[in-house]
Short mmCIF file of C-alpha atoms in Angstrom, two decimals:
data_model
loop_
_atom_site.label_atom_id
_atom_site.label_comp_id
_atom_site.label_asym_id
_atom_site.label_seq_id
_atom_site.Cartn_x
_atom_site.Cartn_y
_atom_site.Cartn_z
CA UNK A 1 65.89 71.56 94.27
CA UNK A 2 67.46 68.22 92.90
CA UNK A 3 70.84 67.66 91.78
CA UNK A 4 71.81 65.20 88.86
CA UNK A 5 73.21 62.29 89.51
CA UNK A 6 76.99 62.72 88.73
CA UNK A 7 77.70 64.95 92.11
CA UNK A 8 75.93 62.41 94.34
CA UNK A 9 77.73 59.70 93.21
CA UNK A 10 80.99 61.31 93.48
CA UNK A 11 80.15 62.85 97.25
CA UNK A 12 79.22 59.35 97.94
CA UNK A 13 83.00 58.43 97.07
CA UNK A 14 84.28 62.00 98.50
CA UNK A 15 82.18 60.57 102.10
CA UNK A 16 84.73 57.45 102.31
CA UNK A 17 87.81 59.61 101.99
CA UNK A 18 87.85 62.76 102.96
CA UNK A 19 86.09 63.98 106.71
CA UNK A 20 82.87 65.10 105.29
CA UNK A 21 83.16 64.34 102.02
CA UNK A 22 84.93 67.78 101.55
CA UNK A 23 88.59 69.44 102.49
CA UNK A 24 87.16 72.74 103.44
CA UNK A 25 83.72 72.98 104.39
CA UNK A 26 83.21 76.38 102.54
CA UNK A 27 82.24 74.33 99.40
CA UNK A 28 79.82 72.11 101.33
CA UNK A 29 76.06 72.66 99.66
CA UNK A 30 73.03 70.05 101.43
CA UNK A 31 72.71 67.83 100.77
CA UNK A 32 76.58 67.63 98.62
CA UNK A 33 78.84 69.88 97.16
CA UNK A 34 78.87 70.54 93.19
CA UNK A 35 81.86 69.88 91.56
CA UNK A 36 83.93 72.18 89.36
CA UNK A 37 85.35 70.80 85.97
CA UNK A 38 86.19 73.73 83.89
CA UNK A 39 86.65 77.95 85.06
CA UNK A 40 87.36 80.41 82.65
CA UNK A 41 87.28 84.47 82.90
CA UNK A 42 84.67 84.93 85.47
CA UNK A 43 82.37 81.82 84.80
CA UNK A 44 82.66 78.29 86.81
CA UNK A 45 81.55 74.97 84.95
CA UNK A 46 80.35 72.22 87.50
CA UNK A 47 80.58 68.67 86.07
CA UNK A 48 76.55 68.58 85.60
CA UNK A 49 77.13 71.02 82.76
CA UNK A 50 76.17 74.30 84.57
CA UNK A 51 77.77 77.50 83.88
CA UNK A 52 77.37 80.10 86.89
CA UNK A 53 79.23 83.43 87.02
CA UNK A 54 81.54 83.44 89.82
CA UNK A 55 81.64 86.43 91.85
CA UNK A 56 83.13 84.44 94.72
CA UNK A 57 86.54 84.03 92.95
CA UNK A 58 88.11 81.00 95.48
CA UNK A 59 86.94 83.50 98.45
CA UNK A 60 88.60 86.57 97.18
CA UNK A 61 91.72 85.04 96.41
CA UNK A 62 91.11 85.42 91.94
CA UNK A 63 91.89 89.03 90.86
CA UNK A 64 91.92 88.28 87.48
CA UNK A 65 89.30 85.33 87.63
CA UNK A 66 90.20 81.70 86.07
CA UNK A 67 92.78 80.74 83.92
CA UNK A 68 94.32 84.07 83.38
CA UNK A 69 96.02 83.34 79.93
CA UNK A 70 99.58 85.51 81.33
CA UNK A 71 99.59 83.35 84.37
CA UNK A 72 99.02 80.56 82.75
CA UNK A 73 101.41 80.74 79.82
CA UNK A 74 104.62 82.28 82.95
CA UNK A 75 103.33 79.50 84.76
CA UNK A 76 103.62 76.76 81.87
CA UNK A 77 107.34 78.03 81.41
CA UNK A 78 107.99 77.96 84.91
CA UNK A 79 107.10 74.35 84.95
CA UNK A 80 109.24 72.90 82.83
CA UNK A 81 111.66 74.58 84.56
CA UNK A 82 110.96 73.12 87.92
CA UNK A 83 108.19 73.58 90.93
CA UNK A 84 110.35 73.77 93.97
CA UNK A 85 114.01 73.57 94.83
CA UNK A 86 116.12 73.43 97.82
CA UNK A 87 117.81 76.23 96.32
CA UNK A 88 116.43 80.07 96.43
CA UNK A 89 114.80 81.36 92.80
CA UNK A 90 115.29 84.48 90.72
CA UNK A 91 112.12 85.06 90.31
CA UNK A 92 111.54 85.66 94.44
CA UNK A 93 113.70 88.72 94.21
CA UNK A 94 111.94 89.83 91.79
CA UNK A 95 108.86 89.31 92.97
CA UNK A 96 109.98 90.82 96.13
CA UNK A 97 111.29 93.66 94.80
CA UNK A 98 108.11 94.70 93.01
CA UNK A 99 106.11 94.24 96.34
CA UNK A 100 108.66 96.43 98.51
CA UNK A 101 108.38 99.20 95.23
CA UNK A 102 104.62 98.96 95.60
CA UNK A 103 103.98 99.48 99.45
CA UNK A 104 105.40 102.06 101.22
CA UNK A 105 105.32 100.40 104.56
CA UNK A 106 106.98 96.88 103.18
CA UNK A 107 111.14 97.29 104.00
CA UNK A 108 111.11 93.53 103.73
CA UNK A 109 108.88 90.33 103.23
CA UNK A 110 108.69 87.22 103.46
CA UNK A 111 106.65 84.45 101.45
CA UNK A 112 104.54 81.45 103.27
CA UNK A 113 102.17 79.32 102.02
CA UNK A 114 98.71 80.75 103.12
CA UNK A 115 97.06 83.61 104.80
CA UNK A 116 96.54 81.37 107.67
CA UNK A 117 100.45 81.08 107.80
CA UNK A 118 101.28 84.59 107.42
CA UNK A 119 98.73 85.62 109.96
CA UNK A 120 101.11 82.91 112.01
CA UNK A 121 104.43 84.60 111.04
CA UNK A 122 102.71 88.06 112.33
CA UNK A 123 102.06 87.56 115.59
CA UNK A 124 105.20 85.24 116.40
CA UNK A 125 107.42 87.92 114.85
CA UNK A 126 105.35 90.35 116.64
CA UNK A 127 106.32 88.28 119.83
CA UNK A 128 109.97 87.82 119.31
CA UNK A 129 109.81 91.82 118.46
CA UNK A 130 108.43 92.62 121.53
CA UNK A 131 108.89 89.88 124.25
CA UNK A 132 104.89 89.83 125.23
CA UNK A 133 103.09 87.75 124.37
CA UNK A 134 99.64 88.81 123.81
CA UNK A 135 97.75 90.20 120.90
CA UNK A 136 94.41 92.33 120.66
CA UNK A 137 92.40 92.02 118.19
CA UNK A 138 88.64 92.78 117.15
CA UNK A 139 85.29 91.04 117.86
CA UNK A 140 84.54 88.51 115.16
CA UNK A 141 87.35 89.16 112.65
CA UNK A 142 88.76 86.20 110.88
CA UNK A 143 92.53 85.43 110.87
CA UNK A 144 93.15 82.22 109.67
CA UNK A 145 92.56 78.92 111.83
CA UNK A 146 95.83 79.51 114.19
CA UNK A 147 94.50 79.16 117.94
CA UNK A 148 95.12 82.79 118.95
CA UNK A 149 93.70 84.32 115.41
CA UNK A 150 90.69 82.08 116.05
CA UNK A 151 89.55 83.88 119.29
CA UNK A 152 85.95 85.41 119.14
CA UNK A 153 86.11 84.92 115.32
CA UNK A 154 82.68 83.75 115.88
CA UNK A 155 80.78 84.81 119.32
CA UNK A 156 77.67 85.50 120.00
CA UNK A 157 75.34 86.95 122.36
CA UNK A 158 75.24 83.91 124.49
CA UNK A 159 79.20 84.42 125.18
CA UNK A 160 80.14 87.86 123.81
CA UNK A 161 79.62 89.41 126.87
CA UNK A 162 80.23 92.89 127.83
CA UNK A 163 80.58 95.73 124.96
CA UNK A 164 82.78 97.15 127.66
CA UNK A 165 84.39 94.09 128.53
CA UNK A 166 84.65 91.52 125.42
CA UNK A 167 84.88 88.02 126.40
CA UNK A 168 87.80 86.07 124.75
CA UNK A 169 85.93 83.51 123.05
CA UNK A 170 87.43 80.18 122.23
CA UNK A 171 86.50 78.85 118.62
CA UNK A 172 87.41 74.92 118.18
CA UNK A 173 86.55 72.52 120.80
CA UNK A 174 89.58 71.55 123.29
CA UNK A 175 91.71 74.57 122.36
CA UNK A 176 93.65 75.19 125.33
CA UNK A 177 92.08 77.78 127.77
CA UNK A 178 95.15 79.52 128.28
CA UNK A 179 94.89 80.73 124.50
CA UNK A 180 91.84 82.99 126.03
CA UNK A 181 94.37 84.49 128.64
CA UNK A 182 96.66 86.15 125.79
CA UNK A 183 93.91 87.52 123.30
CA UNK A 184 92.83 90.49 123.87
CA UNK A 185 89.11 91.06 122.04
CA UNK A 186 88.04 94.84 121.57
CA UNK A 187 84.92 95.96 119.75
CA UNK A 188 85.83 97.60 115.85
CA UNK A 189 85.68 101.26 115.12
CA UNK A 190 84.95 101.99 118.35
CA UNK A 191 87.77 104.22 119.60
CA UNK A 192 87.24 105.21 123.33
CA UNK A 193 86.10 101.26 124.27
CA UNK A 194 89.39 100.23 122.35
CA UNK A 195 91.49 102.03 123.99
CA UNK A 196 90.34 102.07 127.71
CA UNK A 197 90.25 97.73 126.57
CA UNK A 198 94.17 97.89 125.49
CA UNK A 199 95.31 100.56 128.25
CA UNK A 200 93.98 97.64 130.95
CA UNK A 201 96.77 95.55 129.37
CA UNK A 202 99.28 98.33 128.45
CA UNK A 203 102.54 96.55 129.26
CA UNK A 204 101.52 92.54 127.96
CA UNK A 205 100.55 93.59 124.27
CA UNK A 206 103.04 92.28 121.60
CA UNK A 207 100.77 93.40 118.65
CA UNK A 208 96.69 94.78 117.99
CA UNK A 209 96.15 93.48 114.55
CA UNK A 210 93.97 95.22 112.58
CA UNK A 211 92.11 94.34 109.19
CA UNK A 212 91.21 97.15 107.32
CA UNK A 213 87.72 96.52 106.03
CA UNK A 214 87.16 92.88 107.90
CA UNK A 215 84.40 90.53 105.93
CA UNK A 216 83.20 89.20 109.27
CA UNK A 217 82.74 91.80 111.15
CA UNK A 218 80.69 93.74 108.16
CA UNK A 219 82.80 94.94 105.89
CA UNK A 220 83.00 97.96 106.79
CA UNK A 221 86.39 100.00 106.78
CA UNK A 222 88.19 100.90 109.42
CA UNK A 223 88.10 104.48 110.55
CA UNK A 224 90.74 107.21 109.78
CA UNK A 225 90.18 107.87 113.75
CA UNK A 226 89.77 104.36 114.63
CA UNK A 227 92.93 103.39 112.68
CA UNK A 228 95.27 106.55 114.20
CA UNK A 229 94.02 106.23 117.73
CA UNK A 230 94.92 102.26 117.87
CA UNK A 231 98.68 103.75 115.90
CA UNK A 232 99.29 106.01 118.75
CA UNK A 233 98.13 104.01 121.50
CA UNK A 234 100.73 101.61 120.02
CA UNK A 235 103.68 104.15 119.86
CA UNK A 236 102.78 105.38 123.28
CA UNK A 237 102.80 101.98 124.47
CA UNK A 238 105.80 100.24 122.65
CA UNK A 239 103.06 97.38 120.80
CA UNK A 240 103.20 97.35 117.13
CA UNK A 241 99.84 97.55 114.98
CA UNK A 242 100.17 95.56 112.35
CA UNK A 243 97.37 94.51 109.12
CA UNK A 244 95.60 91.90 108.03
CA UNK A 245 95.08 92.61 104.16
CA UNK A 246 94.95 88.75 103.34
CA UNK A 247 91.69 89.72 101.50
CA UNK A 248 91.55 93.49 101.65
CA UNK A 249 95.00 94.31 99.58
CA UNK A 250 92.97 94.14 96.65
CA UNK A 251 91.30 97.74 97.82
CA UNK A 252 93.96 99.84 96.45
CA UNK A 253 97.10 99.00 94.43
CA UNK A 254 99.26 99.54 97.62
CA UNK A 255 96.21 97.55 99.81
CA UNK A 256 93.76 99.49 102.07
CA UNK A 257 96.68 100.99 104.40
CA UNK A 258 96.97 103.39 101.73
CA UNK A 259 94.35 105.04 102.37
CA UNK A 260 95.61 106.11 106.18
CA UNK A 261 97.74 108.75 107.43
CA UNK A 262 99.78 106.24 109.49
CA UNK A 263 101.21 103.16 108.36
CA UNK A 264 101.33 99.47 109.67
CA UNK A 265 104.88 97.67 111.34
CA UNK A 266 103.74 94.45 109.76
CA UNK A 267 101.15 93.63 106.86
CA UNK A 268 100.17 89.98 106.31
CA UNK A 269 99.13 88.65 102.50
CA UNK A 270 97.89 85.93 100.85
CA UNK A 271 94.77 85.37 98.71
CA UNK A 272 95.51 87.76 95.24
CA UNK A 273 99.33 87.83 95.53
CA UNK A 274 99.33 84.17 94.09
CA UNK A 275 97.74 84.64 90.96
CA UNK A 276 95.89 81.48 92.09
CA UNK A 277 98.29 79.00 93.41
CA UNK A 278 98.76 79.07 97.72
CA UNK A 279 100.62 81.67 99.06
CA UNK A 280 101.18 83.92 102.27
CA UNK A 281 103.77 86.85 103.21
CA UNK A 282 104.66 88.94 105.47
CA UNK A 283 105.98 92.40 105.09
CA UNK A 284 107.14 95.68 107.24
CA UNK A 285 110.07 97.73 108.69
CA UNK A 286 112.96 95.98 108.11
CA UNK A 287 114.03 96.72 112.10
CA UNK A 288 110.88 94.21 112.93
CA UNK A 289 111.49 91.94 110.15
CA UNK A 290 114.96 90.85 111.57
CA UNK A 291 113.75 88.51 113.75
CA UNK A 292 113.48 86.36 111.00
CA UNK A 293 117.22 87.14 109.54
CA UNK A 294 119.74 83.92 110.16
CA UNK A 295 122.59 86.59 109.97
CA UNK A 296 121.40 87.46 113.42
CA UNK A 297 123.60 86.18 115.97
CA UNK A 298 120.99 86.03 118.67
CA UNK A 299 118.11 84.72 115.90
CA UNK A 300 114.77 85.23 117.73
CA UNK A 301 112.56 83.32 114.59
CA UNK A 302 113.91 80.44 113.50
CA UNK A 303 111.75 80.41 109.47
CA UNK A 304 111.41 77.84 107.16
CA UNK A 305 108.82 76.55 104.66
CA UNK A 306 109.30 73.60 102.17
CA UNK A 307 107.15 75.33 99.70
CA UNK A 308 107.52 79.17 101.08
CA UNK A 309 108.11 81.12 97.35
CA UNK A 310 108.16 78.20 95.18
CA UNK A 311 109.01 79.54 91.73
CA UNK A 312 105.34 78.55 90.48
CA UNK A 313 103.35 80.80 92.94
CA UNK A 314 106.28 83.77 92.74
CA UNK A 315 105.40 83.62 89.01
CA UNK A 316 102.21 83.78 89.07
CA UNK A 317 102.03 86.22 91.56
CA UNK A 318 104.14 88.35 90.17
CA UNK A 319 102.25 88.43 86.93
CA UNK A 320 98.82 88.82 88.52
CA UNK A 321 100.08 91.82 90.62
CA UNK A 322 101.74 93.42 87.22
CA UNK A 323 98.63 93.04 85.40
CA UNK A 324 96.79 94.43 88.71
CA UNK A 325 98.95 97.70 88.41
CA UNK A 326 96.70 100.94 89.37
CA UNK A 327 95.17 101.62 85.66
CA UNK A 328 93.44 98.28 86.64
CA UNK A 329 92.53 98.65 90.36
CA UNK A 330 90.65 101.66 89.11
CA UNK A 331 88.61 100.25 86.52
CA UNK A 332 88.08 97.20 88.67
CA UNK A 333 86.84 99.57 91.91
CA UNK A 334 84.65 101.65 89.53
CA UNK A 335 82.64 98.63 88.00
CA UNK A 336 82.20 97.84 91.51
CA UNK A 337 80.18 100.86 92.68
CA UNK A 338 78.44 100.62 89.49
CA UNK A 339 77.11 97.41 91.03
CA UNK A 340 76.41 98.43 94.42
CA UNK A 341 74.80 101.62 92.99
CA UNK A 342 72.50 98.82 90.63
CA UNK A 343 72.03 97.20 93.92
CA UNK A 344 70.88 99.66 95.73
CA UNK A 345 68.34 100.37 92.70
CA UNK A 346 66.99 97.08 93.51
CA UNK A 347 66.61 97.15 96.75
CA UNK A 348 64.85 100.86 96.79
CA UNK A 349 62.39 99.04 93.72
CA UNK A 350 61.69 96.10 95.90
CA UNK A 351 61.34 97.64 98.92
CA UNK A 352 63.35 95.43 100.89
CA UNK A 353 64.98 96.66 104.31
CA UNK A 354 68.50 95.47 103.05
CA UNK A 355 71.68 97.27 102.95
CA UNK A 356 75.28 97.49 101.20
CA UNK A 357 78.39 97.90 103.05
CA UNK A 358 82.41 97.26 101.06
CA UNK A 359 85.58 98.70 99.88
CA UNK A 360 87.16 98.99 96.58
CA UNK A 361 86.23 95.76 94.74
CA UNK A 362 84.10 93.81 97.43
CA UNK A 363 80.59 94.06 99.15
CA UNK A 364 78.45 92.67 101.27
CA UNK A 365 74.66 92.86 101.31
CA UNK A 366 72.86 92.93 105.20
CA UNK A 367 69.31 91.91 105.73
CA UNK A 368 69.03 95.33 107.82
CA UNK A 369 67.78 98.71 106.84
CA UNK A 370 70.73 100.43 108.13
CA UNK A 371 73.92 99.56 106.95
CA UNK A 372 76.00 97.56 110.37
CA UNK A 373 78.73 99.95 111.98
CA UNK A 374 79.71 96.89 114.34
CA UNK A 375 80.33 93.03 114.14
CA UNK A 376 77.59 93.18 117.16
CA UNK A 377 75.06 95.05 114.79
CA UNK A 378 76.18 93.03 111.84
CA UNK A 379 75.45 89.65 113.76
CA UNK A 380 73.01 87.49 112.17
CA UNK A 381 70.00 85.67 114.45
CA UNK A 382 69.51 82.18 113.36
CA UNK A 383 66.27 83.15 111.60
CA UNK A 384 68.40 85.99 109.11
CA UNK A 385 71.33 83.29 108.78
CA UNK A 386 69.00 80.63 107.36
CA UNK A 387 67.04 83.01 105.16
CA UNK A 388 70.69 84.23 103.62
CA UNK A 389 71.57 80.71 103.12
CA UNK A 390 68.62 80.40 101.34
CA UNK A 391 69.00 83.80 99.53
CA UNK A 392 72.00 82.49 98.21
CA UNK A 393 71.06 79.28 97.06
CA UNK A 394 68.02 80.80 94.67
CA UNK A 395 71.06 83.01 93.31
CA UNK A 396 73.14 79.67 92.69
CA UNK A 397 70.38 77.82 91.15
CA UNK A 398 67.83 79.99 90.12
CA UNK A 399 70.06 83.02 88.59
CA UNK A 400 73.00 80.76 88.19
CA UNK A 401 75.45 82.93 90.39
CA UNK A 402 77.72 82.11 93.18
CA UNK A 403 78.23 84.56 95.85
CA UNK A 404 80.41 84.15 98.90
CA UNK A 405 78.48 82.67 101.82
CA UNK A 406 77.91 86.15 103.89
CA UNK A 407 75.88 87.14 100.90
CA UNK A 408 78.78 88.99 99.55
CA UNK A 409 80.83 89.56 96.35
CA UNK A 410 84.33 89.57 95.48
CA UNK A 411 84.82 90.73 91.68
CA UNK A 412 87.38 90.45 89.46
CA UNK A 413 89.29 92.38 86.67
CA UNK A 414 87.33 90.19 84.20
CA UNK A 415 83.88 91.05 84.73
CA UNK A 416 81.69 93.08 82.61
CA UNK A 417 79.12 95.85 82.81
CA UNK A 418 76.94 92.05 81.80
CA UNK A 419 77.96 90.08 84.50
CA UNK A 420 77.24 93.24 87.20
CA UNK A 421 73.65 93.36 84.90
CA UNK A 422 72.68 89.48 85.66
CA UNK A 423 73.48 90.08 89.13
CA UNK A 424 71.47 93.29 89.69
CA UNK A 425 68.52 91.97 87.72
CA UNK A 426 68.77 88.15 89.66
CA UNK A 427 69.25 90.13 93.52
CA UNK A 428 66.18 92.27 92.64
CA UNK A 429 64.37 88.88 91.59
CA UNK A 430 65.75 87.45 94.67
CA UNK A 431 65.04 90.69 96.81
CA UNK A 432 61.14 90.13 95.44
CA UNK A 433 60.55 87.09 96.07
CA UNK A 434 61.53 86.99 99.52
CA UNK A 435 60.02 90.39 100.50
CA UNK A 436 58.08 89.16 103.33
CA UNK A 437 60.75 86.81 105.28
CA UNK A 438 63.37 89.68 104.96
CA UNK A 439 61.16 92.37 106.60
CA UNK A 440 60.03 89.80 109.05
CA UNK A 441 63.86 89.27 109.71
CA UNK A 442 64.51 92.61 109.85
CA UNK A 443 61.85 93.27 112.62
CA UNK A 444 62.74 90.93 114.61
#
């Protein structure tokens, strides 16, 4: 496949500025990266001309696709009226306010400036809570690239070690080894090795943070056992459990913890709740969430941000999430299992051993007969990760789609019983005309 010439010669320019030619290696292609000049509803223009749908949506993070004319037009008017102040902004109470009103478990939150950040926020409040200092968390979940969320993010069988025993896998070369010493790694959804991991460290665990349906691992969800064992062990053992829904708060209109019985200490957010500008928060009881409170006269989290809940992203977040209210989160989660249900069509027509695993309005499509229960089962060889890449590259060029790069899709509020058509119809195209390396994959 060639590429015209407009993208080369601006990678070639990108090469002798930016490390890689890129500022986040997720929009990397070989041999360069397209580039994007104009989005709109749920199709992406690249500066060749090309229009692809986008069911990638900035990795999760567009719940009402591109240029969302009420964001846009709260967002003009916030402009004019400034982007950030030294000074607090109306519009963060508000914004606040309908975010403690929509979550039972949020007493109090604060905004940051990425997941990444609010994953950060977490675990040091977590911390300051508790006086440990280490976490547990699960095999191959992503956090955010913060040293001690990194951990076993992505092992493998040549380090994993044990099921029983998980080794605490460092990610990026020269991170200190004594980052190893305070994460704890335990396998997902698995309830008796979970707990017989944590009880071995019953009296060092600040937090066990938990994402709800984590992308890495498999998307799959999280247990109601799984989820209430790991709550009790952490009442029983004075650790707080506390959720990830960076990407999974999208599930319901009060995120995937309402789904449980029990609810989390601390949530972390990001992706969705900025309408499409950066942002990050953390939320929970409002005992926990004084660590961060400068009335304190012993003040255990010293907090600051020079962009935390700039008026631009608390406006448009605030207007995404009001246009996400639950008449939408249905319709949205209902188109979606119209897709996976097309999907599955395809693959039983094509005879492909392939399989579907999500929540609410996100999937993720396995090159294995039987959908993955584990991050262990989920793991792709070498063979099955080069054979997705190149899955998804006949769906970028061929079918003009763009997926996320686990073979996965995020939709959004914008799509169409047409969009979910041209992606059923280019998958089973896809699922066709690779028949005989994804059974070969599969067997192996």
């Amino acid at each position: 496949m060639t590429k015209k010439s407009s993208s080369e010669k601006l990678y070639k320019q990108a090469q002798k500025v930016l490390a890689g030619g890129v500022s986040r290696n997720t929009v990397y292609h070989e041999p360069f990266p397209d580039y994007a000049n104009v989005a709109s509803g749920c199709y992406i223009t690249d500066i060749e001309g090309t229009a692809r749908i986008d069911f990638a949506n900035n990795m999760a993070a567009l719940i009402h696709g591109h240029s969302f004319p009420p964001v846009i037009d709260a967002v003009i008017e916030q402009l004019k009226k400034g982007t950030a102040y030294t000074l607090a902004s109306e519009i963060e109470v508000a914004y606040a306010k309908h975010m403690i009103k929509r979550v039972e478990s949020f007493e109090r939150i604060r905004f940051v400036n990425s997941g990444t950040e609010a994953v950060m926020a977490m675990i040091k409040a977590s911390r300051a809570f508790t006086g440990r200092s280490k976490i547990a968390k699960a095999e191959g979940t992503y956090h955010g690239t913060y040293d001690f969320a990194e951990v076993s993010q992505t092992a493998n069988p040549t380090n994993w070690g044990d099921i029983n025993h998980p080794a605490s896998v460092l990610l990026a070369h020269g991170t200190p080894k004594s980052v190893s010493r305070d994460v704890i790694i335990f396998p997902y959804n698995d309830v008796e090795r979970t707990l017989s991991i944590l009880d071995r460290h019953a009296d060092e665990i600040a937090c066990v943070i938990i994402d709800p349906v984590p992308h890495r691992v498999g998307l799959m969800r999280g247990t109601d056992e799984f989820i209430e064992a790991v709550y009790a062990w952490t009442r029983k053992n004075d650790a707080l459990l506390v959720f990830d829904e960076v990407i999974t708060f999208r599930v319901n209109y009060g995120g995937t913890q309402e789904d449980y019985k029990v609810k989390p200490d601390l949530t972390s957010l990001g992706k969705i709740i900025g309408g499409g500008f950066p942002v990050g928060a953390v939320a929970g009881r409002a005992e926990v969430m004084k660590v961060f409170d400068p009335h304190e006269k012993n003040l255990l989290l010293p907090h600051s941000g020079t962009f935390s809940a700039n008026p631009i992203t608390m406006t448009a977040g605030y207007k995404a999430m009001q246009y996400f209210d639950r008449k939408a989160v249905t319709k949205l989660n209902a188109l979606t299992q119209k897709a996976v249900g097309q999907i599955r069509e395809a693959i039983q027509l094509a005879d492909v051993p392939v399989s579907v695993t999500g929540a609410g309005s996100m999937f993720r499509m396995h090159l294995k007969a039987t959908p993955p229960t584990s991050y262990r089962e989920a793991y792709l060889s070498k063979e099955a990760g080069a054979l997705v890449k190149e899955l998804l590259d006949y769906m970028y060029y061929q079918e003009k789609i763009l997926m996320i790069n686990t073979f996965s899709c995020m939709l959004s509020t914008v799509m169409t019983q047409k969009e979910i058509d041209r992606l059923t119809e280019g998958l089973f195209r896809a699922f066709k005309a690779f028949k005989p390396r994804i059974e070969k994959v599969n067997n192996s």
